Tab-separated table of C-alpha atoms in Angstrom:
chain	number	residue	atom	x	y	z
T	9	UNK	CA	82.704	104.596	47.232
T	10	UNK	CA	83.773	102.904	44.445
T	11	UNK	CA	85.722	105.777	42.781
T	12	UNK	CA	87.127	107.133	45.914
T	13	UNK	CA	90.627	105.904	44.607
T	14	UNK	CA	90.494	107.797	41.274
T	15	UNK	CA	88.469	111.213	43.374
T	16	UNK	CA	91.709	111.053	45.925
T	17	UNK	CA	94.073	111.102	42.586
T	18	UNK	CA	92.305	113.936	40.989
T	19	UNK	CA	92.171	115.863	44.230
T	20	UNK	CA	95.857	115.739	44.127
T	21	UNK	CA	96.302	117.092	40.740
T	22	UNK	CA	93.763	119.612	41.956
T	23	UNK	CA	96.157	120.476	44.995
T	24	UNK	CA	99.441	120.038	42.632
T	25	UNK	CA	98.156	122.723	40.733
T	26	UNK	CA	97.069	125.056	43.248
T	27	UNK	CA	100.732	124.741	45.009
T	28	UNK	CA	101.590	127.210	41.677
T	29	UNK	CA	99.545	129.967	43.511
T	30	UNK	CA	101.069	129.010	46.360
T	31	UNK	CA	104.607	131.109	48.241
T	32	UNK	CA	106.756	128.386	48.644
T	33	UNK	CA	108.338	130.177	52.019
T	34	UNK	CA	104.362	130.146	53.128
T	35	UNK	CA	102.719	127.848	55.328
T	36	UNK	CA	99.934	127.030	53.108
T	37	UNK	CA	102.435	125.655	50.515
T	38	UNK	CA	103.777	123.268	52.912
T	39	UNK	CA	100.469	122.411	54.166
T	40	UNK	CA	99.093	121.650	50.752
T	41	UNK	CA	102.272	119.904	49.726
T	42	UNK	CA	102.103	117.196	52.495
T	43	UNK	CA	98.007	116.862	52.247
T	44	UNK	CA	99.345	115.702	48.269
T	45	UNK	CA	101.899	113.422	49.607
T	46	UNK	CA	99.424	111.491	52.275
T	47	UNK	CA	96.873	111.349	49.026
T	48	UNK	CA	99.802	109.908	47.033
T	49	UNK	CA	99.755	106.804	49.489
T	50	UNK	CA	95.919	107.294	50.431
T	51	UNK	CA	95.021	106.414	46.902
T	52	UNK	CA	96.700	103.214	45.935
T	53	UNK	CA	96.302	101.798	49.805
T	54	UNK	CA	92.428	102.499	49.143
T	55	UNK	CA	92.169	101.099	46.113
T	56	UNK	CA	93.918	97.845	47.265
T	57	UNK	CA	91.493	97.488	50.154
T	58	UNK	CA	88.300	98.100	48.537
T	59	UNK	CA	89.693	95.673	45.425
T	60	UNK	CA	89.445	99.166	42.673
T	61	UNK	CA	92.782	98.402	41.221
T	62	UNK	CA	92.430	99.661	37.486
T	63	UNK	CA	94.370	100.390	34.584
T	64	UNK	CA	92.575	103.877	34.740
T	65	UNK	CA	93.582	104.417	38.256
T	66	UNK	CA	97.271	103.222	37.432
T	67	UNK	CA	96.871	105.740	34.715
T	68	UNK	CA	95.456	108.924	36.715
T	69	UNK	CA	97.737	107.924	40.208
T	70	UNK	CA	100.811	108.388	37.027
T	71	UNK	CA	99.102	111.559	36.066
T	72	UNK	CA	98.578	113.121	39.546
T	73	UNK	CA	102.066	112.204	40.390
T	74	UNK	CA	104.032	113.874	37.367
T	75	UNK	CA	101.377	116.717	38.023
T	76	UNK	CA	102.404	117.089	41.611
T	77	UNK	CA	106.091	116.550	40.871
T	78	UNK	CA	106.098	119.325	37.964
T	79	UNK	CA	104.524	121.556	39.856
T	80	UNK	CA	106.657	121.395	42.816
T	81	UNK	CA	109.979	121.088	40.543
T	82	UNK	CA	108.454	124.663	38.774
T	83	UNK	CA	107.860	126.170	42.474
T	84	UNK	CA	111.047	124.895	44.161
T	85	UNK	CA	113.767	124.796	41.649
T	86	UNK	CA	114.242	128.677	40.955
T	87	UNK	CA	114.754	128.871	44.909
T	88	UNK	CA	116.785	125.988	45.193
T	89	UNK	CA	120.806	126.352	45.566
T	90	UNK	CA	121.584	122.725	44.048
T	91	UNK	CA	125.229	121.783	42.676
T	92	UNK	CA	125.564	121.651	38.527
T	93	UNK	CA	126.445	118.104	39.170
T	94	UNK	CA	123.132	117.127	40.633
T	95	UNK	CA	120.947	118.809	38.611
T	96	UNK	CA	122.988	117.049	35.470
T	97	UNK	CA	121.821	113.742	37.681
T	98	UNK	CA	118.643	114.421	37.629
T	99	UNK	CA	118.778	114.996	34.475
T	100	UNK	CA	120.213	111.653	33.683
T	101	UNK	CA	117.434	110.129	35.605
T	102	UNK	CA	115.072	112.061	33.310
T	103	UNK	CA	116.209	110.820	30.390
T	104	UNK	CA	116.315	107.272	31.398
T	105	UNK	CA	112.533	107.041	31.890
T	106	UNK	CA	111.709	109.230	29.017
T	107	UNK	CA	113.791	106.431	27.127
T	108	UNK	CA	111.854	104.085	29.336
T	109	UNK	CA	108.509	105.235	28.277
T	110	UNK	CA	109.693	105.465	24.360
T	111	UNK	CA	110.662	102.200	24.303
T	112	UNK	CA	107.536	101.025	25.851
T	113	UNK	CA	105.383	103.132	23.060
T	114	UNK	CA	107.788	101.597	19.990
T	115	UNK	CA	107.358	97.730	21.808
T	116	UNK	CA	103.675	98.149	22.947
T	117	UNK	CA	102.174	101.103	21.415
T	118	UNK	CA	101.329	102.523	24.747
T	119	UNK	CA	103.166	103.981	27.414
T	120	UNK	CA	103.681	102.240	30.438
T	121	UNK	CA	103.536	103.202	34.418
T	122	UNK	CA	104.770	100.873	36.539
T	123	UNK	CA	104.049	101.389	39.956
T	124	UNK	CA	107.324	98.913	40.993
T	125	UNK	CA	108.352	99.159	44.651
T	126	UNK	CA	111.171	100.426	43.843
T	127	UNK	CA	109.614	103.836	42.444
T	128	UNK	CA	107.140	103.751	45.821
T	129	UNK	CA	110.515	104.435	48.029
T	130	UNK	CA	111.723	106.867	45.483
T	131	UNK	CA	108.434	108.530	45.365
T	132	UNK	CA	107.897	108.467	48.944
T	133	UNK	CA	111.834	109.561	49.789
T	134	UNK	CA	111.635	112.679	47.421
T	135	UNK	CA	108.505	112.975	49.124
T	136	UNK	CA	110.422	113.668	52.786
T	137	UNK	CA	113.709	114.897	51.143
T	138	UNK	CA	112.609	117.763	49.394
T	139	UNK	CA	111.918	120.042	52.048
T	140	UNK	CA	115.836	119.102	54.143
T	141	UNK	CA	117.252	120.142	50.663
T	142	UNK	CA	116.882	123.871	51.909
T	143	UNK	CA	119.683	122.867	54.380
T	144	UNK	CA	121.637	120.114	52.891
T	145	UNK	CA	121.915	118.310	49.864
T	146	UNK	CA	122.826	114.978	51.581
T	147	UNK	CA	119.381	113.533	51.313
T	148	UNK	CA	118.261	114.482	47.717
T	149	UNK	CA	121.698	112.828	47.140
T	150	UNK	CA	120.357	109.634	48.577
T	151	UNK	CA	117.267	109.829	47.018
T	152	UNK	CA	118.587	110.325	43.218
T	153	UNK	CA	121.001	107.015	43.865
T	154	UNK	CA	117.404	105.552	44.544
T	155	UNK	CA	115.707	107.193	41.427
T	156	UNK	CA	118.782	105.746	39.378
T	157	UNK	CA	118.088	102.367	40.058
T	158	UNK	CA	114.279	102.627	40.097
T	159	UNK	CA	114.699	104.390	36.945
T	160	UNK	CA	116.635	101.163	35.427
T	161	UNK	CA	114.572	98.894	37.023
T	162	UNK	CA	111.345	100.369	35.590
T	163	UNK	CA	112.834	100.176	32.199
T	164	UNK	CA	113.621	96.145	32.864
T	165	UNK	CA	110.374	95.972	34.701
T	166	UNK	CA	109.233	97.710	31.155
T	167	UNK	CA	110.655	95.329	28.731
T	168	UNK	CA	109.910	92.126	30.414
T	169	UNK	CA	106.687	92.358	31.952
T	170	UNK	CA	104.584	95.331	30.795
């Protein structure tokens, strides 16, 4: 019971990685792509209420969530009809926690995952936005003003308090 947290996180990176064997116009896709998302809150809610918080949960809820998030970027980008201008956002927003996490390995010698609020709602809004991007781009739009300022804020959050 007392790793349930850190079994839910690996379960996801499990399930991120079978979405690559996945059809992304298949059911099974979408199935397996929401069971990651409810794990993605699952996790951290369970390890709040049994009192598991750990660095090496922090650590492998980080990891199952860039797993997830690759592996859904690999599967859904190709098929994806997104403006230049919003994948050059995105990659902006890259960029600015890649600098994030370089500046936290130059400061601290370690890399740093903060799991601010403001990267819960971005999580969590990708989450739900990703599948209305088939019909509109109005909502990813929303999300990556989000992802901009969580992005800046982790990088404060980063510098001051990690």
């Amino acid at each position: 019971m007392k790793q349930l947290p850190n079994i839910i996180s690996a379960v996801r990176i499990a399930g991120s990685l079978v979405l690559l064997l996945c059809d992304v116009t298949g059911v099974v896709f979408w199935i397996i792509y929401g069971f990651c998302g409810i794990t993605d809150i699952a996790d951290g809610w369970l390890a709040r209420k049994l009192m598991r918080i750990s660095k090496t949960g922090a650590l492998l809820d980080s990891l199952a969530d860039l797993c997830f998030v690759a592996c859904c970027v690999w599967k859904l980008l190709p098929i994806l009809e997104l403006p230049q201008w919003l994948w050059l956002w995105a990659g902006v927003i890259v960029m600015i926690k890649v600098v994030n996490q370089l500046s936290a390995l130059v400061m601290d010698g370690r890399c740093c995952f903060p799991h601010t609020k403001a990267n819960k709602i971005t999580g969590f809004l990708l989450f739900i936005a990703v599948p209305m991007t088939f019909y509109t781009v109005i909502p990813i739009t929303i999300v990556a003003s989000i992802a901009t300022f969580a992005a800046i804020h982790e990088g404060h959050y980063i510098r001051t308090i990690c």
